[in-house]
């Protein structure tokens, strides 16, 4: 299956990154190369791009799409949480911009055998990096009921989490849960009929939760944000696109902490902790897709873009 990728918020992201000729940029989730290709065009003639992705199919597709840019492109198979290590290993110095487009690509959902989708009956996998040790099958068949419920509740924001976990454990006593189809039927049985008629597919939240846990997506995001800030030069920009509230909350809180790191009591007249701002917002409000983009690419409906500019040590940007 060809890797299909439509970059969301493309124009808005380029503006947030302030891409310039000759700049050095890191696309932490290069995917099909849509954002990366535009960065390379705007940074011509000698701008450089480092593209990261843990999905081998994504890297292959990005390599094909970005081939016309020659040695201006370096692709690395790794999780974006290792962005600082990659920059060190490549002797990159400091980057002018870093982009993170968080989430599962349309291609990964469409590739049935990966087990991401509740619309395909496939092996329970859900690994973005297929060399990883933890699969969705291991999680639902081996984890304790309380831990499964916690994952579904916290990562899926599913009100029926405890009941779904109970049904999963009951079903696995009869036979192992090996396919997405089995899991979907268990979830449907666990959620009352009246609730199944609300809010889309009944398995959506549980599948999201298990995928996040299998790939440690939220932990990787926290670590990746810190690594991205480290590799930026002062004045460099970090742009992050998220697709659900859990990710956006982490980005929002992290950016706020960078902008106001002071730990002094609020009633203290002057700051004595000495913690200066590390970054400031590029825009005061999150950027969302226009109506025209949502119509052309429905996946962009849930996209949220936030960006910051790194400050000089101990100084606020003017």
C-alpha atoms as a printed R data frame, in Angstrom:
    type eleno elety resid chain resno       x       y      z
1   ATOM     1    CA   UNK     A     1   0.000   0.000  0.000
2   ATOM     2    CA   UNK     A     2   1.342   3.414 -0.975
3   ATOM     3    CA   UNK     A     3   2.016   5.700  1.970
4   ATOM     4    CA   UNK     A     4  -0.698   8.358  1.782
5   ATOM     5    CA   UNK     A     5   0.003  11.539  3.730
6   ATOM     6    CA   UNK     A     6  -1.709  14.922  3.585
7   ATOM     7    CA   UNK     A     7   0.157  17.463  5.736
8   ATOM     8    CA   UNK     A     8  -2.244  19.357  7.989
9   ATOM     9    CA   UNK     A     9  -1.966  23.089  8.716
10  ATOM    10    CA   UNK     A    10   0.857  23.283  6.172
11  ATOM    11    CA   UNK     A    11   0.913  27.040  5.589
12  ATOM    12    CA   UNK     A    12   0.324  27.806  9.260
13  ATOM    13    CA   UNK     A    13   3.160  25.498 10.293
14  ATOM    14    CA   UNK     A    14   5.629  27.094  7.887
15  ATOM    15    CA   UNK     A    15   4.738  30.511  9.270
16  ATOM    16    CA   UNK     A    16   5.097  29.291 12.860
17  ATOM    17    CA   UNK     A    17   8.553  27.889 12.083
18  ATOM    18    CA   UNK     A    18   9.556  31.021 10.127
19  ATOM    19    CA   UNK     A    19  11.428  28.820  7.638
20  ATOM    20    CA   UNK     A    20  14.290  30.703  5.978
21  ATOM    21    CA   UNK     A    21  16.848  29.934  3.243
22  ATOM    22    CA   UNK     A    22  19.906  28.133  4.543
23  ATOM    23    CA   UNK     A    23  18.300  27.103  7.825
24  ATOM    24    CA   UNK     A    24  18.645  23.751  9.575
25  ATOM    25    CA   UNK     A    25  15.408  22.003 10.501
26  ATOM    26    CA   UNK     A    26  14.356  18.774 12.185
27  ATOM    27    CA   UNK     A    27  11.071  17.088 11.307
28  ATOM    28    CA   UNK     A    28  10.620  14.733 14.242
29  ATOM    29    CA   UNK     A    29   7.729  12.834 12.637
30  ATOM    30    CA   UNK     A    30   8.573  12.971  8.955
31  ATOM    31    CA   UNK     A    31   5.783  10.572  7.906
32  ATOM    32    CA   UNK     A    32   5.189  10.802  4.173
33  ATOM    33    CA   UNK     A    33   7.383  13.894  3.903
34  ATOM    34    CA   UNK     A    34   4.691  16.497  3.235
35  ATOM    35    CA   UNK     A    35   5.796  19.088  5.768
36  ATOM    36    CA   UNK     A    36   9.453  18.200  5.143
37  ATOM    37    CA   UNK     A    37   9.192  18.856  1.400
38  ATOM    38    CA   UNK     A    38   7.768  22.330  2.025
39  ATOM    39    CA   UNK     A    39  10.482  23.089  4.586
40  ATOM    40    CA   UNK     A    40  13.119  22.076  2.046
41  ATOM    41    CA   UNK     A    41  11.546  24.222 -0.673
42  ATOM    42    CA   UNK     A    42  11.440  27.260  1.578
43  ATOM    43    CA   UNK     A    43  14.968  26.747  2.904
44  ATOM    44    CA   UNK     A    44  16.501  26.457 -0.579
45  ATOM    45    CA   UNK     A    45  19.123  26.515 -1.880
46  ATOM    46    CA   UNK     A    46  21.202  25.098  0.963
47  ATOM    47    CA   UNK     A    47  18.864  24.501  3.877
48  ATOM    48    CA   UNK     A    48  19.194  21.158  5.638
49  ATOM    49    CA   UNK     A    49  16.533  18.830  7.001
50  ATOM    50    CA   UNK     A    50  16.832  15.914  9.422
51  ATOM    51    CA   UNK     A    51  13.783  13.647  9.282
52  ATOM    52    CA   UNK     A    52  12.957  11.192 12.057
53  ATOM    53    CA   UNK     A    53  10.364   8.432 12.152
54  ATOM    54    CA   UNK     A    54  10.114   5.084 13.904
55  ATOM    55    CA   UNK     A    55   7.958   3.582 11.137
56  ATOM    56    CA   UNK     A    56  10.074   1.983  8.415
57  ATOM    57    CA   UNK     A    57   7.290   2.390  5.834
58  ATOM    58    CA   UNK     A    58   7.082   6.109  6.571
59  ATOM    59    CA   UNK     A    59  10.836   6.541  6.164
60  ATOM    60    CA   UNK     A    60  10.761   4.669  2.870
61  ATOM    61    CA   UNK     A    61   7.969   6.901  1.578
62  ATOM    62    CA   UNK     A    62   9.732  10.039  2.837
63  ATOM    63    CA   UNK     A    63  12.938   8.931  1.116
64  ATOM    64    CA   UNK     A    64  11.117   8.638 -2.203
65  ATOM    65    CA   UNK     A    65   9.324  11.956 -1.846
66  ATOM    66    CA   UNK     A    66  12.396  13.881 -0.710
67  ATOM    67    CA   UNK     A    67  14.877  12.287 -3.130
68  ATOM    68    CA   UNK     A    68  14.944  15.388 -5.413
69  ATOM    69    CA   UNK     A    69  16.517  17.366 -2.551
70  ATOM    70    CA   UNK     A    70  19.585  15.105 -2.527
71  ATOM    71    CA   UNK     A    71  22.079  15.381  0.307
72  ATOM    72    CA   UNK     A    72  20.171  18.223  1.940
73  ATOM    73    CA   UNK     A    73  18.096  15.462  3.590
74  ATOM    74    CA   UNK     A    74  19.137  12.992  6.301
75  ATOM    75    CA   UNK     A    75  16.596  10.399  7.447
76  ATOM    76    CA   UNK     A    76  16.935   8.503 10.726
77  ATOM    77    CA   UNK     A    77  14.765   5.683 12.010
78  ATOM    78    CA   UNK     A    78  14.075   6.483 15.658
79  ATOM    79    CA   UNK     A    79  11.414   7.774 18.018
80  ATOM    80    CA   UNK     A    80  11.338  11.567 18.243
81  ATOM    81    CA   UNK     A    81  12.049  11.370 21.968
82  ATOM    82    CA   UNK     A    82  15.684  10.796 20.904
83  ATOM    83    CA   UNK     A    83  15.906  14.025 18.880
84  ATOM    84    CA   UNK     A    84  18.721  15.480 21.008
85  ATOM    85    CA   UNK     A    85  20.775  12.284 20.741
86  ATOM    86    CA   UNK     A    86  20.359  12.274 16.953
87  ATOM    87    CA   UNK     A    87  21.468  15.900 16.707
88  ATOM    88    CA   UNK     A    88  24.562  15.124 18.790
89  ATOM    89    CA   UNK     A    89  25.401  12.027 16.767
90  ATOM    90    CA   UNK     A    90  25.128  13.925 13.487
91  ATOM    91    CA   UNK     A    91  27.150  16.865 14.800
92  ATOM    92    CA   UNK     A    92  24.234  19.092 13.922
93  ATOM    93    CA   UNK     A    93  25.005  21.975 16.223
94  ATOM    94    CA   UNK     A    94  21.844  24.010 16.785
95  ATOM    95    CA   UNK     A    95  18.641  23.837 14.734
96  ATOM    96    CA   UNK     A    96  16.657  26.798 13.450
97  ATOM    97    CA   UNK     A    97  13.377  24.938 13.777
98  ATOM    98    CA   UNK     A    98  11.884  21.677 15.012
99  ATOM    99    CA   UNK     A    99   8.509  20.258 13.966
100 ATOM   100    CA   UNK     A   100   6.477  17.538 15.695
101 ATOM   101    CA   UNK     A   101   3.298  16.266 14.012
102 ATOM   102    CA   UNK     A   102   1.980  13.928 16.691
103 ATOM   103    CA   UNK     A   103  -0.328  10.988 16.077
104 ATOM   104    CA   UNK     A   104  -0.994   8.031 13.832
105 ATOM   105    CA   UNK     A   105  -0.955   8.639 10.092
106 ATOM   106    CA   UNK     A   106  -3.872   7.787  7.827
107 ATOM   107    CA   UNK     A   107  -1.632   5.179  6.222
108 ATOM   108    CA   UNK     A   108  -1.077   3.372  9.510
109 ATOM   109    CA   UNK     A   109  -4.822   3.199 10.091
110 ATOM   110    CA   UNK     A   110  -5.413   1.984  6.538
111 ATOM   111    CA   UNK     A   111  -2.719  -0.691  6.768
112 ATOM   112    CA   UNK     A   112  -4.981  -3.301  8.323
113 ATOM   113    CA   UNK     A   113  -2.347  -5.720  9.544
114 ATOM   114    CA   UNK     A   114  -0.890  -3.117 11.919
115 ATOM   115    CA   UNK     A   115  -3.923  -3.453 14.204
116 ATOM   116    CA   UNK     A   116  -4.519   0.275 14.737
117 ATOM   117    CA   UNK     A   117  -8.032   0.331 13.324
118 ATOM   118    CA   UNK     A   118 -11.260  -1.020 14.764
119 ATOM   119    CA   UNK     A   119 -12.627  -1.163 11.203
120 ATOM   120    CA   UNK     A   120 -10.282  -4.010 10.139
121 ATOM   121    CA   UNK     A   121 -10.027  -7.471 11.675
122 ATOM   122    CA   UNK     A   122  -6.282  -7.896 12.137
123 ATOM   123    CA   UNK     A   123  -3.726  -9.149 14.666
124 ATOM   124    CA   UNK     A   124  -3.666  -7.036 17.833
125 ATOM   125    CA   UNK     A   125  -0.385  -5.180 17.344
126 ATOM   126    CA   UNK     A   126  -0.591  -1.344 17.366
127 ATOM   127    CA   UNK     A   127   3.185  -0.833 17.472
128 ATOM   128    CA   UNK     A   128   4.439   2.165 15.528
129 ATOM   129    CA   UNK     A   129   7.913   0.639 15.770
130 ATOM   130    CA   UNK     A   130   7.411  -3.019 14.933
131 ATOM   131    CA   UNK     A   131  10.633  -3.965 16.697
132 ATOM   132    CA   UNK     A   132   9.174  -2.892 20.062
133 ATOM   133    CA   UNK     A   133   8.485  -5.621 22.652
134 ATOM   134    CA   UNK     A   134   4.996  -4.546 23.784
135 ATOM   135    CA   UNK     A   135   1.977  -5.232 21.580
136 ATOM   136    CA   UNK     A   136  -1.708  -4.626 22.158
137 ATOM   137    CA   UNK     A   137  -2.163  -8.402 22.454
138 ATOM   138    CA   UNK     A   138   0.316  -8.544 25.340
139 ATOM   139    CA   UNK     A   139  -1.437  -5.664 27.079
140 ATOM   140    CA   UNK     A   140  -4.977  -7.088 26.923
141 ATOM   141    CA   UNK     A   141  -3.946 -10.687 27.655
142 ATOM   142    CA   UNK     A   142  -1.312 -10.214 30.361
143 ATOM   143    CA   UNK     A   143  -1.856  -6.936 32.208
144 ATOM   144    CA   UNK     A   144  -3.872  -6.816 35.438
145 ATOM   145    CA   UNK     A   145  -7.511  -5.746 35.202
146 ATOM   146    CA   UNK     A   146  -6.899  -2.617 37.298
147 ATOM   147    CA   UNK     A   147  -4.044  -1.504 35.038
148 ATOM   148    CA   UNK     A   148  -6.063  -2.100 31.868
149 ATOM   149    CA   UNK     A   149  -8.895  -0.038 33.356
150 ATOM   150    CA   UNK     A   150  -6.478   2.765 34.270
151 ATOM   151    CA   UNK     A   151  -5.070   2.893 30.739
152 ATOM   152    CA   UNK     A   152  -8.513   3.013 29.146
153 ATOM   153    CA   UNK     A   153  -9.734   5.627 31.614
154 ATOM   154    CA   UNK     A   154  -6.705   7.935 31.514
155 ATOM   155    CA   UNK     A   155  -5.636   7.620 27.885
156 ATOM   156    CA   UNK     A   156  -9.049   7.048 26.304
157 ATOM   157    CA   UNK     A   157 -11.125   9.185 28.659
158 ATOM   158    CA   UNK     A   158 -13.627   6.331 28.496
159 ATOM   159    CA   UNK     A   159 -16.404   6.391 31.117
160 ATOM   160    CA   UNK     A   160 -16.903   2.613 30.833
161 ATOM   161    CA   UNK     A   161 -13.216   1.796 31.398
162 ATOM   162    CA   UNK     A   162 -13.681  -0.450 34.443
163 ATOM   163    CA   UNK     A   163 -16.462  -2.425 32.802
164 ATOM   164    CA   UNK     A   164 -14.476  -2.847 29.564
165 ATOM   165    CA   UNK     A   165 -11.441  -4.069 31.513
166 ATOM   166    CA   UNK     A   166 -13.658  -6.519 33.406
167 ATOM   167    CA   UNK     A   167 -15.066  -7.900 30.143
168 ATOM   168    CA   UNK     A   168 -11.567  -8.172 28.640
169 ATOM   169    CA   UNK     A   169 -10.315 -10.234 31.590
170 ATOM   170    CA   UNK     A   170 -13.429 -12.431 31.522
171 ATOM   171    CA   UNK     A   171 -13.043 -13.058 27.775
172 ATOM   172    CA   UNK     A   172  -9.342 -13.908 27.951
173 ATOM   173    CA   UNK     A   173 -10.056 -16.623 30.494
174 ATOM   174    CA   UNK     A   174 -11.977 -18.417 27.758
175 ATOM   175    CA   UNK     A   175  -9.391 -17.912 25.000
176 ATOM   176    CA   UNK     A   176  -6.605 -15.424 24.167
177 ATOM   177    CA   UNK     A   177  -7.686 -12.138 22.589
178 ATOM   178    CA   UNK     A   178  -5.616 -12.112 19.402
179 ATOM   179    CA   UNK     A   179  -7.408  -9.886 16.889
180 ATOM   180    CA   UNK     A   180  -8.903  -6.413 16.683
181 ATOM   181    CA   UNK     A   181 -12.235  -7.983 15.753
182 ATOM   182    CA   UNK     A   182 -12.347  -9.955 18.995
183 ATOM   183    CA   UNK     A   183 -11.519  -6.860 21.017
184 ATOM   184    CA   UNK     A   184 -14.178  -4.775 19.270
185 ATOM   185    CA   UNK     A   185 -16.864  -7.350 20.095
186 ATOM   186    CA   UNK     A   186 -15.764  -7.445 23.747
187 ATOM   187    CA   UNK     A   187 -15.941  -3.637 23.967
188 ATOM   188    CA   UNK     A   188 -19.373  -3.591 22.345
189 ATOM   189    CA   UNK     A   189 -20.618  -6.160 24.831
190 ATOM   190    CA   UNK     A   190 -19.222  -4.156 27.764
191 ATOM   191    CA   UNK     A   191 -20.780  -0.806 26.830
192 ATOM   192    CA   UNK     A   192 -24.547  -0.554 27.395
193 ATOM   193    CA   UNK     A   193 -26.624  -0.310 24.218
194 ATOM   194    CA   UNK     A   194 -27.814   3.221 24.980
195 ATOM   195    CA   UNK     A   195 -24.204   4.439 25.369
196 ATOM   196    CA   UNK     A   196 -23.080   2.699 22.166
197 ATOM   197    CA   UNK     A   197 -25.339   4.996 20.185
198 ATOM   198    CA   UNK     A   198 -23.421   8.075 21.394
199 ATOM   199    CA   UNK     A   199 -20.146   9.577 20.232
200 ATOM   200    CA   UNK     A   200 -19.099   7.492 17.251
201 ATOM   201    CA   UNK     A   201 -17.677   3.960 17.225
202 ATOM   202    CA   UNK     A   202 -17.803   2.368 20.704
203 ATOM   203    CA   UNK     A   203 -14.239   1.041 20.406
204 ATOM   204    CA   UNK     A   204 -12.662   4.361 19.426
205 ATOM   205    CA   UNK     A   205 -11.601   5.508 22.882
206 ATOM   206    CA   UNK     A   206 -10.354   2.100 24.016
207 ATOM   207    CA   UNK     A   207  -8.281   1.589 20.859
208 ATOM   208    CA   UNK     A   208  -6.784   5.058 21.281
209 ATOM   209    CA   UNK     A   209  -5.897   4.288 24.885
210 ATOM   210    CA   UNK     A   210  -4.250   0.961 24.145
211 ATOM   211    CA   UNK     A   211  -2.280   2.449 21.233
212 ATOM   212    CA   UNK     A   212  -1.000   5.260 23.458
213 ATOM   213    CA   UNK     A   213   0.068   2.778 26.139
214 ATOM   214    CA   UNK     A   214   1.732   0.362 23.704
215 ATOM   215    CA   UNK     A   215   3.824   3.162 22.203
216 ATOM   216    CA   UNK     A   216   4.297   5.215 25.399
217 ATOM   217    CA   UNK     A   217   3.150   8.160 23.323
218 ATOM   218    CA   UNK     A   218   2.621  10.657 26.127
219 ATOM   219    CA   UNK     A   219   5.924   9.879 27.840
220 ATOM   220    CA   UNK     A   220   7.722  10.105 24.495
221 ATOM   221    CA   UNK     A   221   6.055  13.465 23.835
222 ATOM   222    CA   UNK     A   222   7.234  14.885 27.174
223 ATOM   223    CA   UNK     A   223  10.797  13.695 26.571
224 ATOM   224    CA   UNK     A   224  10.739  14.800 22.937
225 ATOM   225    CA   UNK     A   225   9.660  18.333 23.808
226 ATOM   226    CA   UNK     A   226  12.558  18.728 26.224
227 ATOM   227    CA   UNK     A   227  14.994  17.329 23.662
228 ATOM   228    CA   UNK     A   228  13.669  19.646 20.959
229 ATOM   229    CA   UNK     A   229  14.206  22.704 23.137
230 ATOM   230    CA   UNK     A   230  17.794  21.619 23.805
231 ATOM   231    CA   UNK     A   231  18.691  21.358 20.106
232 ATOM   232    CA   UNK     A   232  17.233  24.739 19.134
233 ATOM   233    CA   UNK     A   233  19.429  27.807 18.797
234 ATOM   234    CA   UNK     A   234  18.262  30.944 20.621
235 ATOM   235    CA   UNK     A   235  15.627  32.412 18.321
236 ATOM   236    CA   UNK     A   236  14.853  28.987 16.890
237 ATOM   237    CA   UNK     A   237  11.267  27.773 16.865
238 ATOM   238    CA   UNK     A   238   9.426  24.619 17.891
239 ATOM   239    CA   UNK     A   239   6.043  23.864 16.304
240 ATOM   240    CA   UNK     A   240   3.863  20.993 17.533
241 ATOM   241    CA   UNK     A   241   0.683  19.650 15.925
242 ATOM   242    CA   UNK     A   242  -1.516  17.479 18.136
243 ATOM   243    CA   UNK     A   243  -4.761  15.613 17.466
244 ATOM   244    CA   UNK     A   244  -6.339  14.993 20.852
245 ATOM   245    CA   UNK     A   245  -6.684  16.726 24.180
246 ATOM   246    CA   UNK     A   246  -4.196  14.584 26.121
247 ATOM   247    CA   UNK     A   247  -1.334  15.503 23.790
248 ATOM   248    CA   UNK     A   248  -2.381  19.141 23.531
249 ATOM   249    CA   UNK     A   249  -2.545  19.446 27.320
250 ATOM   250    CA   UNK     A   250   1.050  18.233 27.647
251 ATOM   251    CA   UNK     A   251   2.253  20.688 24.975
252 ATOM   252    CA   UNK     A   252   0.293  23.581 26.478
253 ATOM   253    CA   UNK     A   253   1.545  22.912 30.003
254 ATOM   254    CA   UNK     A   254   5.142  22.422 28.870
255 ATOM   255    CA   UNK     A   255   5.161  25.652 26.859
256 ATOM   256    CA   UNK     A   256   3.621  27.511 29.813
257 ATOM   257    CA   UNK     A   257   6.300  26.151 32.165
258 ATOM   258    CA   UNK     A   258   9.056  27.235 29.770
259 ATOM   259    CA   UNK     A   259   7.544  30.735 29.529
260 ATOM   260    CA   UNK     A   260   7.055  31.114 33.286
261 ATOM   261    CA   UNK     A   261   9.438  28.785 35.142
262 ATOM   262    CA   UNK     A   262   9.573  30.896 38.322
263 ATOM   263    CA   UNK     A   263   8.884  28.801 41.428
264 ATOM   264    CA   UNK     A   264   8.733  31.689 43.919
265 ATOM   265    CA   UNK     A   265   5.574  32.093 46.049
266 ATOM   266    CA   UNK     A   266   3.081  34.334 44.244
267 ATOM   267    CA   UNK     A   267   3.057  36.886 47.066
268 ATOM   268    CA   UNK     A   268   6.854  37.403 46.908
269 ATOM   269    CA   UNK     A   269   7.517  40.944 45.545
270 ATOM   270    CA   UNK     A   270  10.596  39.907 43.503
271 ATOM   271    CA   UNK     A   271  11.808  36.650 41.993
272 ATOM   272    CA   UNK     A   272  14.603  34.998 43.956
273 ATOM   273    CA   UNK     A   273  14.593  31.514 42.390
274 ATOM   274    CA   UNK     A   274  16.633  32.750 39.414
275 ATOM   275    CA   UNK     A   275  14.717  30.688 36.851
276 ATOM   276    CA   UNK     A   276  14.533  32.737 33.678
277 ATOM   277    CA   UNK     A   277  12.065  32.065 30.832
278 ATOM   278    CA   UNK     A   278  13.295  29.496 28.310
279 ATOM   279    CA   UNK     A   279  10.791  30.202 25.516
280 ATOM   280    CA   UNK     A   280   7.779  32.326 24.692
281 ATOM   281    CA   UNK     A   281   4.706  31.626 22.564
282 ATOM   282    CA   UNK     A   282   4.783  32.476 18.871
283 ATOM   283    CA   UNK     A   283   1.004  32.903 18.953
284 ATOM   284    CA   UNK     A   284  -1.170  33.499 22.000
285 ATOM   285    CA   UNK     A   285  -3.907  31.108 20.894
286 ATOM   286    CA   UNK     A   286  -3.655  27.626 19.371
287 ATOM   287    CA   UNK     A   287  -4.030  27.518 15.585
288 ATOM   288    CA   UNK     A   288  -6.710  25.298 14.045
289 ATOM   289    CA   UNK     A   289  -7.559  24.276 10.501
290 ATOM   290    CA   UNK     A   290  -9.751  26.510  8.376
291 ATOM   291    CA   UNK     A   291 -13.146  25.376  7.187
292 ATOM   292    CA   UNK     A   292 -11.752  24.896  3.695
293 ATOM   293    CA   UNK     A   293  -8.982  22.612  4.944
294 ATOM   294    CA   UNK     A   294 -11.364  20.562  7.072
295 ATOM   295    CA   UNK     A   295 -13.590  20.079  4.039
296 ATOM   296    CA   UNK     A   296 -10.632  18.948  1.908
297 ATOM   297    CA   UNK     A   297  -9.032  16.833  4.679
298 ATOM   298    CA   UNK     A   298 -11.474  15.838  7.470
299 ATOM   299    CA   UNK     A   299  -8.571  14.543  9.607
300 ATOM   300    CA   UNK     A   300  -7.449  18.157 10.103
301 ATOM   301    CA   UNK     A   301 -10.611  18.901 12.104
302 ATOM   302    CA   UNK     A   302  -8.977  17.834 15.373
303 ATOM   303    CA   UNK     A   303  -5.528  19.295 14.665
304 ATOM   304    CA   UNK     A   304  -4.114  21.932 17.019
305 ATOM   305    CA   UNK     A   305  -0.875  23.827 16.329
306 ATOM   306    CA   UNK     A   306   1.164  25.499 19.063
307 ATOM   307    CA   UNK     A   307   4.610  27.056 18.667
308 ATOM   308    CA   UNK     A   308   7.277  28.737 20.777
309 ATOM   309    CA   UNK     A   309  10.522  30.583 20.124
310 ATOM   310    CA   UNK     A   310  13.563  29.751 22.255
311 ATOM   311    CA   UNK     A   311  14.958  32.680 24.223
312 ATOM   312    CA   UNK     A   312  18.495  33.743 24.935
313 ATOM   313    CA   UNK     A   313  19.577  32.372 28.293
314 ATOM   314    CA   UNK     A   314  18.270  34.668 30.981
315 ATOM   315    CA   UNK     A   315  16.597  37.047 28.549
316 ATOM   316    CA   UNK     A   316  13.093  37.479 27.217
317 ATOM   317    CA   UNK     A   317  12.607  37.971 23.502
318 ATOM   318    CA   UNK     A   318  11.895  41.529 22.523
